[in-house]
Short mmCIF file of C-alpha atoms in Angstrom, two decimals:
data_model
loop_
_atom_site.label_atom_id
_atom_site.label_comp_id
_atom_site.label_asym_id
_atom_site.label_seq_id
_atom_site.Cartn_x
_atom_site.Cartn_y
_atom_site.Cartn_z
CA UNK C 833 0.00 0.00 0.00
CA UNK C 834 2.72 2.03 0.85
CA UNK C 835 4.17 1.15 -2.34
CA UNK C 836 7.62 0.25 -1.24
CA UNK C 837 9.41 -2.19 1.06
CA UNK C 838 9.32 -0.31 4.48
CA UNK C 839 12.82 -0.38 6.31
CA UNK C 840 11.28 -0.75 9.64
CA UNK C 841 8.41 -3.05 9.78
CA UNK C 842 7.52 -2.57 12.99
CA UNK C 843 5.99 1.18 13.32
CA UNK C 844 3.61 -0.47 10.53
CA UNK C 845 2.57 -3.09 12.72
CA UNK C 846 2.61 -0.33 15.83
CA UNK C 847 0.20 2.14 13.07
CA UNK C 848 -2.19 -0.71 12.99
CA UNK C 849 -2.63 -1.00 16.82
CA UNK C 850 -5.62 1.25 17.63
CA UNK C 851 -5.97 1.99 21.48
CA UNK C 852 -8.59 -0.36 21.77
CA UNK C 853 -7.05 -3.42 20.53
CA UNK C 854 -3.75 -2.20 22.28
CA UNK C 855 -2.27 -4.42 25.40
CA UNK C 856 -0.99 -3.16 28.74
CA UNK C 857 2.79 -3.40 29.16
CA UNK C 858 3.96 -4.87 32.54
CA UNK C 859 4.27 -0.84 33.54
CA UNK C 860 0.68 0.12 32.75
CA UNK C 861 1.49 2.02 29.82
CA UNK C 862 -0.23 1.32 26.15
CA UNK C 863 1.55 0.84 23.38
CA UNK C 864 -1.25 2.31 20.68
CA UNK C 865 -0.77 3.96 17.53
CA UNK C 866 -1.91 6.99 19.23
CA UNK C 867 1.11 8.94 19.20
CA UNK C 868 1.74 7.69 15.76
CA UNK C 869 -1.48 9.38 14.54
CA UNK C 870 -0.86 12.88 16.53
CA UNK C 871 2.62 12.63 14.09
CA UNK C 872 0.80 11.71 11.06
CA UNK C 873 -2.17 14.15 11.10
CA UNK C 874 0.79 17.28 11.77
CA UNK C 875 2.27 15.93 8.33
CA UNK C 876 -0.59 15.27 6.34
CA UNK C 877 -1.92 18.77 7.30
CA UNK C 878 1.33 20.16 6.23
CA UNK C 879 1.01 18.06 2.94
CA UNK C 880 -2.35 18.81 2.04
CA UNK C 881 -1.47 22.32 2.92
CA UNK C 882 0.97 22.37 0.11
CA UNK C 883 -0.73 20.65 -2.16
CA UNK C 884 -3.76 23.55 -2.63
CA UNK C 885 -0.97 26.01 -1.95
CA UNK C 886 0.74 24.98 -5.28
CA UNK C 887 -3.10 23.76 -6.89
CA UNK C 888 -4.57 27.18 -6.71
CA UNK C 889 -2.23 29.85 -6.80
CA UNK C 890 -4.52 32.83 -6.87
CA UNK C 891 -6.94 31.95 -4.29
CA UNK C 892 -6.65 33.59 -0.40
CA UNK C 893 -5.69 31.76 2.55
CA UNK C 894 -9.41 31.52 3.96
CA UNK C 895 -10.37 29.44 0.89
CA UNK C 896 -7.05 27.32 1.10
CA UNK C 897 -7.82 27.03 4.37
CA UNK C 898 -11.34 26.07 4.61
CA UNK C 899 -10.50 23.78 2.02
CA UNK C 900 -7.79 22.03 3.78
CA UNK C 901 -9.60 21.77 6.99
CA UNK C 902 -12.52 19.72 5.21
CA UNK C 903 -9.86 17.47 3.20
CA UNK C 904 -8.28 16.23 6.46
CA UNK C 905 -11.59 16.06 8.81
CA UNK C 906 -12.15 12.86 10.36
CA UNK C 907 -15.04 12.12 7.70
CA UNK C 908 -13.69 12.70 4.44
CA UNK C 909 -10.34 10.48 5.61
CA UNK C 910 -12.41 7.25 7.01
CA UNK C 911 -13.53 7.44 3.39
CA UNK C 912 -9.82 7.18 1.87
CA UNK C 913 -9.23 4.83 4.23
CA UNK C 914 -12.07 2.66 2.60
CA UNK C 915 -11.37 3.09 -0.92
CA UNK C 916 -7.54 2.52 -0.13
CA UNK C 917 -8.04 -0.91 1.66
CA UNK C 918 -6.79 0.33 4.66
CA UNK C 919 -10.39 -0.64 6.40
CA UNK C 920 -9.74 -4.64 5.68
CA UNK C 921 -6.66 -4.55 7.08
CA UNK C 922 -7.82 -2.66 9.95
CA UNK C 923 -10.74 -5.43 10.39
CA UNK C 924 -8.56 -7.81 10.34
CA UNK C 925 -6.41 -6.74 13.04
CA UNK C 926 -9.56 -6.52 15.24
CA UNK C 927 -10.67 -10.48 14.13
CA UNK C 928 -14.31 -10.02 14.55
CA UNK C 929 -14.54 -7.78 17.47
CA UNK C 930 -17.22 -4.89 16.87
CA UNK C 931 -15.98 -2.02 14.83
CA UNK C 932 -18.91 0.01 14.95
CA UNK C 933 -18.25 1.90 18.27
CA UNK C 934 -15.02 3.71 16.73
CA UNK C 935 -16.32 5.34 13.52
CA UNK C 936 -13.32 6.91 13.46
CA UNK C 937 -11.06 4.32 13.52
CA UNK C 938 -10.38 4.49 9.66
CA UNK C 939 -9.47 7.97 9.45
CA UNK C 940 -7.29 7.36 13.05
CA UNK C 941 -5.36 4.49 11.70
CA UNK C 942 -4.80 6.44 8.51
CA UNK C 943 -3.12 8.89 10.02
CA UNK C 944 -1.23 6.66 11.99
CA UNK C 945 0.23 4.80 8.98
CA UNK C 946 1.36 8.35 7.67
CA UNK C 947 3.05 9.06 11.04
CA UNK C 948 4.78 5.86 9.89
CA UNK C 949 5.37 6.11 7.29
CA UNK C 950 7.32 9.71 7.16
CA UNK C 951 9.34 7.86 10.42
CA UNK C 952 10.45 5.37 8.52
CA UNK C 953 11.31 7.10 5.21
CA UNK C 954 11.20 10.91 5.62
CA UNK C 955 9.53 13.90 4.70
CA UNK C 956 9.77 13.77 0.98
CA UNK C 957 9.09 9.97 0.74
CA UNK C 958 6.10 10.70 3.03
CA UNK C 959 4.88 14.08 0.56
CA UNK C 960 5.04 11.57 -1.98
CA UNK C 961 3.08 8.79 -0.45
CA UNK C 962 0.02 10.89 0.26
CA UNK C 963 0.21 12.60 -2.78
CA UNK C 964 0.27 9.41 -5.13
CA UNK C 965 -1.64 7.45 -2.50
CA UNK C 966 -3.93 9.85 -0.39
CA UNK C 967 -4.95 12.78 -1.70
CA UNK C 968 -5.62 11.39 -5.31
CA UNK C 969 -8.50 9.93 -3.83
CA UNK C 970 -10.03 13.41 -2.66
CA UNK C 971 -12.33 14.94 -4.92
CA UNK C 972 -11.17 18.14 -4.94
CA UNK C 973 -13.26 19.90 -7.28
CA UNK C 974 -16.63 18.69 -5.12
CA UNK C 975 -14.91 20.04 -2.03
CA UNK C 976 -14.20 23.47 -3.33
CA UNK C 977 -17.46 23.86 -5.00
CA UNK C 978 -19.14 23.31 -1.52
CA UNK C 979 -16.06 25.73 -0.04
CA UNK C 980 -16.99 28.81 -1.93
CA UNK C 981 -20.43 28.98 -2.30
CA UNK C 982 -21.79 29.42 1.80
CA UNK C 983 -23.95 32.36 0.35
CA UNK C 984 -25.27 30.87 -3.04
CA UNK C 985 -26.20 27.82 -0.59
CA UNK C 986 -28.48 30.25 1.29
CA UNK C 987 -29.72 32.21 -1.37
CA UNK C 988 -30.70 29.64 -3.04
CA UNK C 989 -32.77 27.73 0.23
CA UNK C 990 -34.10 31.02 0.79
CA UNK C 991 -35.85 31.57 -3.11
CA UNK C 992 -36.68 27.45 -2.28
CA UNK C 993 -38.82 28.45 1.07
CA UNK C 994 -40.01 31.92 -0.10
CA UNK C 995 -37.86 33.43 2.92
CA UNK C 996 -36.60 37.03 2.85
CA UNK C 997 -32.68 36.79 3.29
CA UNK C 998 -30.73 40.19 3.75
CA UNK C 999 -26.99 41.20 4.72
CA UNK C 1000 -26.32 44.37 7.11
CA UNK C 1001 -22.99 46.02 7.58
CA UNK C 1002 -22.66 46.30 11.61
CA UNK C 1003 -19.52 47.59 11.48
CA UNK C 1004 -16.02 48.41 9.65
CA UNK C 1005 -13.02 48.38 12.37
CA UNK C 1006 -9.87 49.09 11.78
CA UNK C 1007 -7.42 51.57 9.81
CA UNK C 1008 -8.12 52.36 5.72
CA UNK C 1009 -5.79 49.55 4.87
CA UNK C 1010 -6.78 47.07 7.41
CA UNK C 1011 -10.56 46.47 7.46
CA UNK C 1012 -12.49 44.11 9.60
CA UNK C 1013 -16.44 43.73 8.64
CA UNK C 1014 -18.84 42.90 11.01
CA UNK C 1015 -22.39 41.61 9.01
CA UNK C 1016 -25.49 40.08 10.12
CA UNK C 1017 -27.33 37.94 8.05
CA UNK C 1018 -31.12 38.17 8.43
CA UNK C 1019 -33.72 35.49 7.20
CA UNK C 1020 -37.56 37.49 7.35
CA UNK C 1021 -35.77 40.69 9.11
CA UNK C 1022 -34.07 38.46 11.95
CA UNK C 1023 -30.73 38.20 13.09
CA UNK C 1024 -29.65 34.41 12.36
CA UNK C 1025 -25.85 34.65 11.87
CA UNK C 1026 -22.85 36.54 12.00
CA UNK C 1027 -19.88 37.02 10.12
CA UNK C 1028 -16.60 38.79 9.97
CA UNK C 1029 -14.08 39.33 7.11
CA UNK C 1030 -11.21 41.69 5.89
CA UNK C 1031 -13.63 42.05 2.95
CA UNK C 1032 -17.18 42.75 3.08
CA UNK C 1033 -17.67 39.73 0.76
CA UNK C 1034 -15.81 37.11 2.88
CA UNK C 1035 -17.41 38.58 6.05
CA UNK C 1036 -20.86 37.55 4.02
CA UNK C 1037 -19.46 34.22 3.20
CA UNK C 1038 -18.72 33.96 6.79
CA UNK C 1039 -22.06 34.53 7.64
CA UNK C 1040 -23.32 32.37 5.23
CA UNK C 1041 -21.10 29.47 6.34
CA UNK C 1042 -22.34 29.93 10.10
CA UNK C 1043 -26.32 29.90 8.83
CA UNK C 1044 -25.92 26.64 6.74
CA UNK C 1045 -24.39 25.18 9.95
CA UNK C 1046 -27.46 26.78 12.20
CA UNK C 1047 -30.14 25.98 9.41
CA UNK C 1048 -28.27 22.59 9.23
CA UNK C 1049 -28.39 22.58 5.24
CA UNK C 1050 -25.94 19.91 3.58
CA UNK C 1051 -22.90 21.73 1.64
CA UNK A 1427 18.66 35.37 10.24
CA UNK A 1428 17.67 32.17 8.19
CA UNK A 1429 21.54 31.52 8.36
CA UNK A 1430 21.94 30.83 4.73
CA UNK A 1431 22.12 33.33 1.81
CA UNK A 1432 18.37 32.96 0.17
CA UNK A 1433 18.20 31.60 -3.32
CA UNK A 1434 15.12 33.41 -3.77
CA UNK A 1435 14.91 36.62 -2.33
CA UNK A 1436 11.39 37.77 -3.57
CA UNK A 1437 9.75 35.39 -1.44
CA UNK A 1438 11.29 36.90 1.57
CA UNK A 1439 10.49 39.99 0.25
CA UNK A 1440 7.02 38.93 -0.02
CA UNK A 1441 6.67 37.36 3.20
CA UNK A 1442 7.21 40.75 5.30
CA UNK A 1443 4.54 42.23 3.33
CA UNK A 1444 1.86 41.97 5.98
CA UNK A 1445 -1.70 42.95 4.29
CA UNK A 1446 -2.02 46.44 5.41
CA UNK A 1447 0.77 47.36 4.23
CA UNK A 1448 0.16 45.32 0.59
CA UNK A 1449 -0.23 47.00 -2.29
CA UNK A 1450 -3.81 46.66 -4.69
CA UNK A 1451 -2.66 44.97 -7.81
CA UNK A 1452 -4.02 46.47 -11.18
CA UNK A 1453 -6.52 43.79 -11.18
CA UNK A 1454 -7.77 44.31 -7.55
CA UNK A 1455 -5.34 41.34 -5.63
CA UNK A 1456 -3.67 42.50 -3.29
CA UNK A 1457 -0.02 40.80 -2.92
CA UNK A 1458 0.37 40.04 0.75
CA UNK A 1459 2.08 37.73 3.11
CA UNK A 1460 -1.13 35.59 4.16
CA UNK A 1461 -0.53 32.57 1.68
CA UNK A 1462 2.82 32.13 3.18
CA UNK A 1463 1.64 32.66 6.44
CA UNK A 1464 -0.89 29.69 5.60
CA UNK A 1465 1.89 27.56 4.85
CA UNK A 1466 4.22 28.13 7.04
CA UNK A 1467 1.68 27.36 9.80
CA UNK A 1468 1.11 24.22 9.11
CA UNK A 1469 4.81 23.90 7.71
CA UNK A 1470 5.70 24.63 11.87
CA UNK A 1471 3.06 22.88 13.05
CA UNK A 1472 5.02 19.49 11.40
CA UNK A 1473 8.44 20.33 12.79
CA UNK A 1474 7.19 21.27 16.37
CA UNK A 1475 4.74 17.98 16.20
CA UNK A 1476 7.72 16.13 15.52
CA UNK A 1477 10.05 17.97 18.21
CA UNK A 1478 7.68 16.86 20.74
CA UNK A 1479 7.14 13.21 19.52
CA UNK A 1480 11.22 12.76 19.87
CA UNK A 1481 11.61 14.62 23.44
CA UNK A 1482 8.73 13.03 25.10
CA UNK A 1483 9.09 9.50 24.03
CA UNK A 1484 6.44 8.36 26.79
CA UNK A 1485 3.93 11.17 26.59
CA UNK A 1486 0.59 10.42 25.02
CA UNK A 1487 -0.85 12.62 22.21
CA UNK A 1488 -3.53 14.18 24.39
CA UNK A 1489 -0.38 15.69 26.35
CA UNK A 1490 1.62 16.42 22.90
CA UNK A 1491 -1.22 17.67 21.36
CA UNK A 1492 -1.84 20.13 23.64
CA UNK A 1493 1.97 21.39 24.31
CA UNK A 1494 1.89 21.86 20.77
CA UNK A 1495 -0.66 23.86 20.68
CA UNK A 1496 0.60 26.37 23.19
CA UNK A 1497 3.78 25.99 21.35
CA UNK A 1498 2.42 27.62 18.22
CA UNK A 1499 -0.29 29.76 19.74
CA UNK A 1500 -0.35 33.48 18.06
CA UNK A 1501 1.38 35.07 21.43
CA UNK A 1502 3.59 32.47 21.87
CA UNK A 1503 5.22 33.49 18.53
CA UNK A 1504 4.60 36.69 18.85
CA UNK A 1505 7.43 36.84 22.03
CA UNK A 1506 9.69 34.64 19.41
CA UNK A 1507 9.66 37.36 16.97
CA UNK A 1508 10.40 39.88 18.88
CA UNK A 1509 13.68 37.62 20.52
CA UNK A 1510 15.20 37.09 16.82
CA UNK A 1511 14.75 40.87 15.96
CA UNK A 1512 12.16 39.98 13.43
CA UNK A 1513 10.11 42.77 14.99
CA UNK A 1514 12.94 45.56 14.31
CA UNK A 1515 12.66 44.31 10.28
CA UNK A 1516 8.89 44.75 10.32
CA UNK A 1517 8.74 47.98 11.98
CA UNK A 1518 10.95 49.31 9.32
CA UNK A 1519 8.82 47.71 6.78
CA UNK A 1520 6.26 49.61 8.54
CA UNK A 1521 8.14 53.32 7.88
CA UNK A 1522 6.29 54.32 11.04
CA UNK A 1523 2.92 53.53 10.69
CA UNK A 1524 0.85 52.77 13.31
CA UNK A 1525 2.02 49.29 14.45
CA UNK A 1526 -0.38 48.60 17.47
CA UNK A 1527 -3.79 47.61 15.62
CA UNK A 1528 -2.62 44.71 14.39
CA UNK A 1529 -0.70 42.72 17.70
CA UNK A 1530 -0.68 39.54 15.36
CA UNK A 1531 1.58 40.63 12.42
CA UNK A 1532 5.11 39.81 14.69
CA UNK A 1533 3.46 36.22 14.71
CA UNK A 1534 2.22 36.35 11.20
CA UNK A 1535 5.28 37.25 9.93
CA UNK A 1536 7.19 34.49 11.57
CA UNK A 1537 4.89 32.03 10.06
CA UNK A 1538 4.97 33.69 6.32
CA UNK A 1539 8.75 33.39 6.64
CA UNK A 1540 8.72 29.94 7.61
CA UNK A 1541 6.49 29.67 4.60
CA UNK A 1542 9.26 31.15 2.71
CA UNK A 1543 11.80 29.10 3.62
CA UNK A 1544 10.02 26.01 3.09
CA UNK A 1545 9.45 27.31 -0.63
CA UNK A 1546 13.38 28.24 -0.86
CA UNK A 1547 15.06 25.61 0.44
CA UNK A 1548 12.24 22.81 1.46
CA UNK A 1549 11.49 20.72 4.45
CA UNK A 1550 14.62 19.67 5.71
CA UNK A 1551 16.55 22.56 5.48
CA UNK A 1552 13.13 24.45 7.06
CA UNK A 1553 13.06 21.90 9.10
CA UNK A 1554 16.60 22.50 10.44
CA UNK A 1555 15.69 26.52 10.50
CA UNK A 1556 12.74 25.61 12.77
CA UNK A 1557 14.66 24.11 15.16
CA UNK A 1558 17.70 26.31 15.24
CA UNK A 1559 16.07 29.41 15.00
CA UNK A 1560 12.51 29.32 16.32
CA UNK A 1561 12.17 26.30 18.57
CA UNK A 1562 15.02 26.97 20.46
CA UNK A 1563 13.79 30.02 21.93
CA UNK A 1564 10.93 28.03 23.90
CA UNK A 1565 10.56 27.32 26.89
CA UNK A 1566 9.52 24.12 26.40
CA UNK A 1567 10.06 23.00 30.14
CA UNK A 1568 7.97 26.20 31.14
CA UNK A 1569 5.25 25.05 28.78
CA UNK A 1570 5.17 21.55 29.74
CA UNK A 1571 4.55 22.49 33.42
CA UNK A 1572 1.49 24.38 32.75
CA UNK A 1573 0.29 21.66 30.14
CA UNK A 1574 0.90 19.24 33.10
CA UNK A 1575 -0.94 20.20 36.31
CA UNK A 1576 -4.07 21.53 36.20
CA UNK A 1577 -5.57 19.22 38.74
CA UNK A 1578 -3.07 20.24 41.41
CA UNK A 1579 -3.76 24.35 40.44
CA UNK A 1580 -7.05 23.43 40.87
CA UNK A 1581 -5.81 22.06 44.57
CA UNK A 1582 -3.75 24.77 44.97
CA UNK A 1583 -6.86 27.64 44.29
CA UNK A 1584 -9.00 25.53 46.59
CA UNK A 1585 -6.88 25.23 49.89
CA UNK A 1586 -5.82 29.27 49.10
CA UNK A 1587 -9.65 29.73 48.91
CA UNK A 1588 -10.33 27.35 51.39
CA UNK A 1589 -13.11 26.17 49.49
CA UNK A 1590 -14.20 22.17 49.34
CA UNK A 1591 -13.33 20.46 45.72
CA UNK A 1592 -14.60 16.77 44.60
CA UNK A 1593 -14.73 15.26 41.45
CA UNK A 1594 -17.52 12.76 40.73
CA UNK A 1595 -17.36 10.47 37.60
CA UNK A 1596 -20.93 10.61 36.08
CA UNK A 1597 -20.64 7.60 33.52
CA UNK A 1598 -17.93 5.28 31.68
CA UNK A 1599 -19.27 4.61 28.34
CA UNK A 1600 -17.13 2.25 25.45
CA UNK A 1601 -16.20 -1.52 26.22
CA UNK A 1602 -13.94 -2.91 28.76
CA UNK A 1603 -11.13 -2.10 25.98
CA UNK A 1604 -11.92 1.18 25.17
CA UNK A 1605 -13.30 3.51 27.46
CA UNK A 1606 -14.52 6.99 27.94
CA UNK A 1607 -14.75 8.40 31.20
CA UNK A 1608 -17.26 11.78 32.43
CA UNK A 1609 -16.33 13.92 35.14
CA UNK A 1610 -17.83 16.63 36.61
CA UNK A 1611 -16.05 19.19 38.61
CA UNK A 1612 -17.57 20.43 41.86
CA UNK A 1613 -16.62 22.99 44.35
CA UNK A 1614 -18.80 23.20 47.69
CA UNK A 1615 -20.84 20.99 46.00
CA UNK A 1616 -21.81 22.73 43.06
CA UNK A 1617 -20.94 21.46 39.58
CA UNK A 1618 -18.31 24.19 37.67
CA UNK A 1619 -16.80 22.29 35.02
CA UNK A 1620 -16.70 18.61 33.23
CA UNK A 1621 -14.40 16.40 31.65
CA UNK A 1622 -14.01 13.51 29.30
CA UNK A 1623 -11.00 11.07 28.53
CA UNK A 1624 -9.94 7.28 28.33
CA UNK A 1625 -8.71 7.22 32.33
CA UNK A 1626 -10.72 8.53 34.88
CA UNK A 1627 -7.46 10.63 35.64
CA UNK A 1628 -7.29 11.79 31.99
CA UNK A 1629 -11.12 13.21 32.81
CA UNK A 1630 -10.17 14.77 35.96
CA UNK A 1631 -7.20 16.46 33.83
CA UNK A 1632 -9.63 17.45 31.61
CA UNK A 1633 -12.00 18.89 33.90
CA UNK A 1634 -9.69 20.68 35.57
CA UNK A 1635 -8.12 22.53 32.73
CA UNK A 1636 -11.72 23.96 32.19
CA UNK A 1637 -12.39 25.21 35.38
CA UNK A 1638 -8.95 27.09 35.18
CA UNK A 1639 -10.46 28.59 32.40
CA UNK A 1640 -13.62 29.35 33.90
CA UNK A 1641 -12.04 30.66 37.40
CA UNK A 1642 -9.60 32.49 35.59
CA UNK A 1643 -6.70 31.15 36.70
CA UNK A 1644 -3.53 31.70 35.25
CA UNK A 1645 -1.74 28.64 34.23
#
């Protein structure tokens, strides 16, 4: 999977050790991949952070941001994990004992392999790996369209449930070069979210993002 | 200051230029520091997850995790760029303007030039930079102490108050294997704060670190 002979088998064997198949040690302490997946999830973030860094140069760090965050969220990596194989292996490691209390598990383990991984051969081995191996599996293009358009999302409920949606500018802090907007968006004249931005645009997409989260509409 | 001649001095250039002081291209972008500053956070937050992993070999992520975090926190950097004199560069990148609005940029700007070095020179020699330059100004002993002991500040506060302080663990949920344990926090009887974590003294930790926050405590 890895797609070379690793030179130290056994942090693959440790990566695979979830914290609730993990055994005591005479001292008390657990040897889980725990650790292994704090490691892993620092490196992947700083992969995937490169990766839409280079992908779109023109775009602001609050879209590369938001974009990364929902790449590496526990959700969209259980997934990888699936379509990788990773979740047979894991299953097998647990022989038969119920999965279903640690959802996350996928995503964990994952991680844990890339922890692992970048131990065993190094940063730019590791960049590689979940480039060829990780992130080819993200689709990218569905994740951005659902990261830029928070306020198409809720114009578009509100002409769906005949509601009246409207913007206000509370307030512009700051110096003329360095702006921070305050808005409120209101659905039939009430305040339901809040936003902030150097921009009044990306303080509306702000606000936007908060009211699909408080309306609960899928993005 | 990055102890090595640059072999691309425009993106050093670029990575002081904090976005007040950034200049509206003829097409409306402005040309600021804050995609380097994207990258070089999560560019740190790799080398300092790593740091950690190696000098606490026995330290679980919960405790890594959150070192780390007050590692790279925006103050926390903020102090380290004013150690390595990258605060004298910005002021005079600043030709006098009013500096105080914006308490971040010291911060920022240490992250955009990590950014910039990574882009330069890549991970190991960034890597190397990190350490040298940036890590080495911690006090990572200082830090861990906090991290470490909120229970007994929570002790402390309550024989200096004199004031009675129990914990009670509400429920243990998961299997024999994998647990999660609930704790409430009460003092003179009266619930303040809860925790969660996979040892009932993990909970308690937990617990604890919130009701520093909520009596104010400094830590």
């Amino acid at each position: 999977m890895v797609g070379s002979k690793p030179f130290n088998l056994s942090l693959y064997k440790l990566a695979l050790k979830h914290t609730s198949v993990a055994e005591d040690t005479v001292n008390g302490l657990k040897i889980s991949n725990e650790r292994l997946e704090y490691l892993g999830d620092a490196i992947l973030g700083a992969v995937v952070a490169e990766f839409l860094f280079n992908k779109f140069p023109f775009r602001d760090e609050g879209f590369l941001t938001e974009t990364r965050s929902r790449m590496v969220n526990r959700e969209a990596l259980n997934q990888i994990a699936i379509k990788i194989g990773l979740s047979k292996i894991i299953e097998k490691e647990f022989k038969g004992k119920n999965l279903s209390a640690h959802k996350s598990i996928y995503g964990d383990t994952l991680e844990a392999i890339v922890g692992a991984v970048y131990l065993d051969r190094g940063y730019d081995f590791c960049k590689k790996f979940i480039l060829k191996r990780i992130i080819i599996h993200f689709d990218v293009d569905g994740i951005i369209t659902t990261t830029s358009n928070f306020k198409s999302k809720i114009i578009e409920w509100s002409q769906k449930e005949n509601k009246d949606v409207d913007f206000q500018t509370l307030s512009v802090s700051g110096n003329p070069r360095f702006k921070e907007f305050h808005v409120h968006l209101l659905v039939e004249g009430e305040v339901i979210a809040e936003g902030k931005g150097s921009t009044k645009k990306k303080a509306e997409q702000d606000a936007s993002k908060n009211a699909c989260e408080i309306l609960k509409l899928d993005i």
